[in-house]
Amino acid sequence: GWWEAYDGVLPDWFGLYVGLEASADRIRTYEAELVPGLLQTPGYARAVCHASRPTDGEQALARRVRLRMERQQAVFSRTRPPRIEAVLGAGVLARRVGSARVMAEQVAHLREQACLGHADIRVLPWDAGAHSAMEGPFVLLDFENTDDPPTVYLEAAVGCRYAEKAAVVADYRRVFDLVYKQTIPIGDYQSTIGE
């Protein structure tokens, strides 16, 4: 796919995910630490990429950011873009990534994406307390093509895991549904970072 041009920047284990993401009809994600890559602004993506690999040179950093933006383009420019449902822990919006301006742009971008109708972006507030997704972030990918099984994607610092077993996918659907019930729409959330 188009992502092969990013050899050396894109980890081998992530290439499969980029292809799955680009063909998914529904993407549900829970994230406690950062804005998911599909919803990041260039400034936010740059700050994240720099923090994760601070010794990389400017050229590698620029390629990582371009890759993230091309991923967004590949997903959202489709004739029928996927339905995105993202649950962000309140810490995602409380943690300053980059400058106050970068965070203000990122929060505004999230709100704008939610208003466009293809993304349901929710915040799990601090006062939700203990919740079903405390064991970590995940992505659920569903496909219209019945030959492509629903997939759970779990990422770590140096690798990932794909789960397709029906029982595992069902467990993650349950976790997502439970945590979703505790959220509020991004447009109703009062973030204080960068505003």
Short mmCIF file of C-alpha atoms in Angstrom, two decimals:
data_model
loop_
_atom_site.label_atom_id
_atom_site.label_comp_id
_atom_site.label_asym_id
_atom_site.label_seq_id
_atom_site.Cartn_x
_atom_site.Cartn_y
_atom_site.Cartn_z
CA GLY A 1 0.00 0.00 0.00
CA TRP A 2 0.87 3.69 -0.03
CA TRP A 3 2.47 3.34 3.42
CA GLU A 4 5.36 1.29 2.02
CA ALA A 5 6.96 4.60 1.01
CA TYR A 6 7.55 5.16 4.74
CA ASP A 7 9.87 2.20 5.18
CA GLY A 8 12.27 2.97 8.01
CA VAL A 9 9.76 5.27 9.70
CA LEU A 10 6.83 2.89 9.89
CA PRO A 11 7.47 -0.16 12.10
CA ASP A 12 6.94 -3.45 10.25
CA TRP A 13 4.27 -4.53 12.73
CA PHE A 14 2.24 -1.36 12.15
CA GLY A 15 1.85 -1.73 8.38
CA LEU A 16 -0.90 -4.33 8.71
CA TYR A 17 -2.85 -2.01 10.99
CA VAL A 18 -2.64 0.89 8.53
CA GLY A 19 -4.13 -1.34 5.83
CA LEU A 20 -6.92 -2.59 8.11
CA GLU A 21 -7.71 0.92 9.30
CA ALA A 22 -7.95 2.18 5.72
CA SER A 23 -10.57 -0.45 4.84
CA ALA A 24 -12.58 -0.56 8.08
CA ASP A 25 -16.20 0.56 8.05
CA ARG A 26 -16.35 1.24 11.78
CA ILE A 27 -13.49 2.13 14.11
CA ARG A 28 -14.05 2.24 17.85
CA THR A 29 -11.16 3.24 20.05
CA TYR A 30 -10.45 3.88 23.71
CA GLU A 31 -7.39 5.94 24.55
CA ALA A 32 -6.23 7.15 27.98
CA GLU A 33 -2.96 8.91 27.11
CA LEU A 34 -3.15 10.64 23.75
CA VAL A 35 -5.42 11.62 20.90
CA PRO A 36 -5.64 8.71 18.42
CA GLY A 37 -3.53 9.21 15.29
CA LEU A 38 -6.58 9.53 13.01
CA LEU A 39 -7.72 12.59 14.96
CA GLN A 40 -4.41 14.38 15.54
CA THR A 41 -3.49 17.77 14.14
CA PRO A 42 -0.04 18.16 12.56
CA GLY A 43 1.23 20.14 15.56
CA TYR A 44 0.02 17.57 18.05
CA ALA A 45 1.38 14.69 15.93
CA ARG A 46 4.75 16.43 15.76
CA ALA A 47 4.91 16.81 19.54
CA VAL A 48 3.94 13.15 20.08
CA CYS A 49 6.44 11.88 17.51
CA HIS A 50 9.23 14.01 18.97
CA ALA A 51 8.48 12.84 22.53
CA SER A 52 8.53 9.17 21.52
CA ARG A 53 11.79 9.47 19.52
CA PRO A 54 13.63 12.60 20.73
CA THR A 55 16.92 11.67 19.05
CA ASP A 56 15.44 11.37 15.57
CA GLY A 57 16.49 14.07 13.17
CA GLU A 58 14.19 16.66 11.63
CA GLN A 59 13.76 14.68 8.42
CA ALA A 60 12.59 11.53 10.23
CA LEU A 61 10.27 13.59 12.41
CA ALA A 62 8.73 15.30 9.37
CA ARG A 63 8.22 11.89 7.68
CA ARG A 64 6.45 10.51 10.77
CA VAL A 65 4.08 13.47 10.83
CA ARG A 66 3.46 13.16 7.06
CA LEU A 67 2.69 9.47 7.52
CA ARG A 68 0.11 10.27 10.18
CA MET A 69 -1.53 12.91 7.99
CA GLU A 70 -1.58 10.55 4.99
CA ARG A 71 -3.23 7.89 7.17
CA GLN A 72 -5.98 10.39 7.92
CA GLN A 73 -6.31 11.25 4.24
CA ALA A 74 -6.52 7.57 3.26
CA VAL A 75 -9.33 6.99 5.76
CA PHE A 76 -11.36 10.17 5.49
CA SER A 77 -11.15 10.70 1.72
CA ARG A 78 -12.90 7.42 0.96
CA THR A 79 -16.27 7.64 -0.77
CA ARG A 80 -17.81 6.25 2.41
CA PRO A 81 -15.50 7.09 5.32
CA PRO A 82 -15.74 4.82 8.34
CA ARG A 83 -17.77 5.69 11.40
CA ILE A 84 -15.31 6.65 14.16
CA GLU A 85 -16.24 6.32 17.81
CA ALA A 86 -13.48 7.53 20.10
CA VAL A 87 -13.50 7.55 23.88
CA LEU A 88 -10.74 9.69 25.33
CA GLY A 89 -9.82 9.64 29.00
CA ALA A 90 -9.94 13.12 30.55
CA GLY A 91 -6.15 12.94 30.91
CA VAL A 92 -5.81 13.09 27.12
CA LEU A 93 -7.14 16.64 27.18
CA ALA A 94 -5.48 17.60 30.48
CA ARG A 95 -1.98 16.60 29.38
CA ARG A 96 -0.31 19.42 27.48
CA VAL A 97 1.25 17.98 24.35
CA GLY A 98 3.27 20.65 22.65
CA SER A 99 2.34 24.24 23.46
CA ALA A 100 -0.92 25.76 24.69
CA ARG A 101 -1.59 26.77 21.08
CA VAL A 102 -1.07 23.20 19.85
CA MET A 103 -3.51 21.91 22.47
CA ALA A 104 -6.08 24.61 21.66
CA GLU A 105 -5.87 23.65 17.97
CA GLN A 106 -6.16 19.96 18.84
CA VAL A 107 -9.24 20.42 21.04
CA ALA A 108 -10.86 22.63 18.38
CA HIS A 109 -10.07 19.97 15.75
CA LEU A 110 -11.69 17.23 17.86
CA ARG A 111 -14.81 19.33 18.30
CA GLU A 112 -14.90 20.09 14.57
CA GLN A 113 -14.52 16.41 13.65
CA ALA A 114 -17.40 15.54 15.98
CA CYS A 115 -19.59 18.16 14.30
CA LEU A 116 -18.89 16.77 10.81
CA GLY A 117 -20.97 13.70 11.64
CA HIS A 118 -18.54 10.86 10.85
CA ALA A 119 -16.90 10.89 14.28
CA ASP A 120 -18.46 10.48 17.70
CA ILE A 121 -15.78 11.78 20.04
CA ARG A 122 -16.45 11.36 23.74
CA VAL A 123 -14.58 12.16 26.95
CA LEU A 124 -14.49 9.92 30.00
CA PRO A 125 -14.53 12.51 32.81
CA TRP A 126 -12.36 12.22 35.92
CA ASP A 127 -15.40 11.72 38.11
CA ALA A 128 -16.32 8.53 36.23
CA GLY A 129 -13.92 6.80 38.62
CA ALA A 130 -13.10 3.15 38.00
CA HIS A 131 -14.21 1.95 34.59
CA SER A 132 -14.19 -1.09 32.31
CA ALA A 133 -11.29 0.06 30.08
CA MET A 134 -8.70 0.64 32.80
CA GLU A 135 -6.52 -2.20 31.52
CA GLY A 136 -5.43 -0.18 28.52
CA PRO A 137 -6.14 1.34 25.13
CA PHE A 138 -7.54 -0.65 22.22
CA VAL A 139 -9.10 -0.29 18.78
CA LEU A 140 -12.03 -2.32 17.45
CA LEU A 141 -12.19 -2.56 13.67
CA ASP A 142 -15.33 -3.73 11.88
CA PHE A 143 -15.59 -4.41 8.16
CA GLU A 144 -18.52 -4.53 5.77
CA ASN A 145 -16.84 -7.33 3.82
CA THR A 146 -17.72 -10.56 5.65
CA ASP A 147 -14.40 -12.08 4.57
CA ASP A 148 -12.68 -9.60 6.90
CA PRO A 149 -13.32 -10.59 10.50
CA PRO A 150 -13.80 -7.94 13.20
CA THR A 151 -10.40 -7.27 14.74
CA VAL A 152 -9.12 -5.90 18.03
CA TYR A 153 -5.82 -4.03 17.80
CA LEU A 154 -3.64 -3.65 20.91
CA GLU A 155 -0.46 -1.59 20.63
CA ALA A 156 2.59 -1.40 22.88
CA ALA A 157 5.82 0.57 22.63
CA VAL A 158 7.62 -2.08 20.57
CA GLY A 159 4.89 -4.17 18.99
CA CYS A 160 1.24 -4.99 18.78
CA ARG A 161 -1.32 -7.76 18.96
CA TYR A 162 -4.24 -8.49 16.67
CA ALA A 163 -7.17 -10.51 18.03
CA GLU A 164 -9.88 -11.95 15.79
CA LYS A 165 -11.37 -14.68 18.00
CA ALA A 166 -15.07 -14.02 18.38
CA ALA A 167 -14.96 -14.31 22.18
CA VAL A 168 -12.12 -11.80 22.48
CA VAL A 169 -13.80 -9.33 20.11
CA ALA A 170 -17.05 -9.71 22.08
CA ASP A 171 -15.22 -8.94 25.34
CA TYR A 172 -13.76 -5.75 23.89
CA ARG A 173 -17.15 -4.73 22.49
CA ARG A 174 -18.56 -5.14 26.01
CA VAL A 175 -15.73 -3.07 27.51
CA PHE A 176 -16.24 -0.32 24.93
CA ASP A 177 -20.02 -0.24 25.43
CA LEU A 178 -19.61 -0.02 29.22
CA VAL A 179 -17.04 2.78 29.14
CA TYR A 180 -18.99 4.65 26.45
CA LYS A 181 -21.97 4.89 28.82
CA GLN A 182 -19.82 6.89 31.25
CA THR A 183 -18.72 9.51 28.71
CA ILE A 184 -19.87 12.92 27.58
CA PRO A 185 -19.63 14.40 24.06
CA ILE A 186 -16.45 16.37 23.38
CA GLY A 187 -18.59 19.45 22.66
CA ASP A 188 -19.97 19.36 26.21
CA TYR A 189 -16.63 18.74 27.92
CA GLN A 190 -15.01 21.73 29.57
CA SER A 191 -11.31 21.40 28.84
CA THR A 192 -8.97 23.93 30.41
CA ILE A 193 -5.82 23.10 28.46
CA GLY A 194 -4.94 25.51 25.68
CA GLU A 195 -8.15 27.49 25.92
#
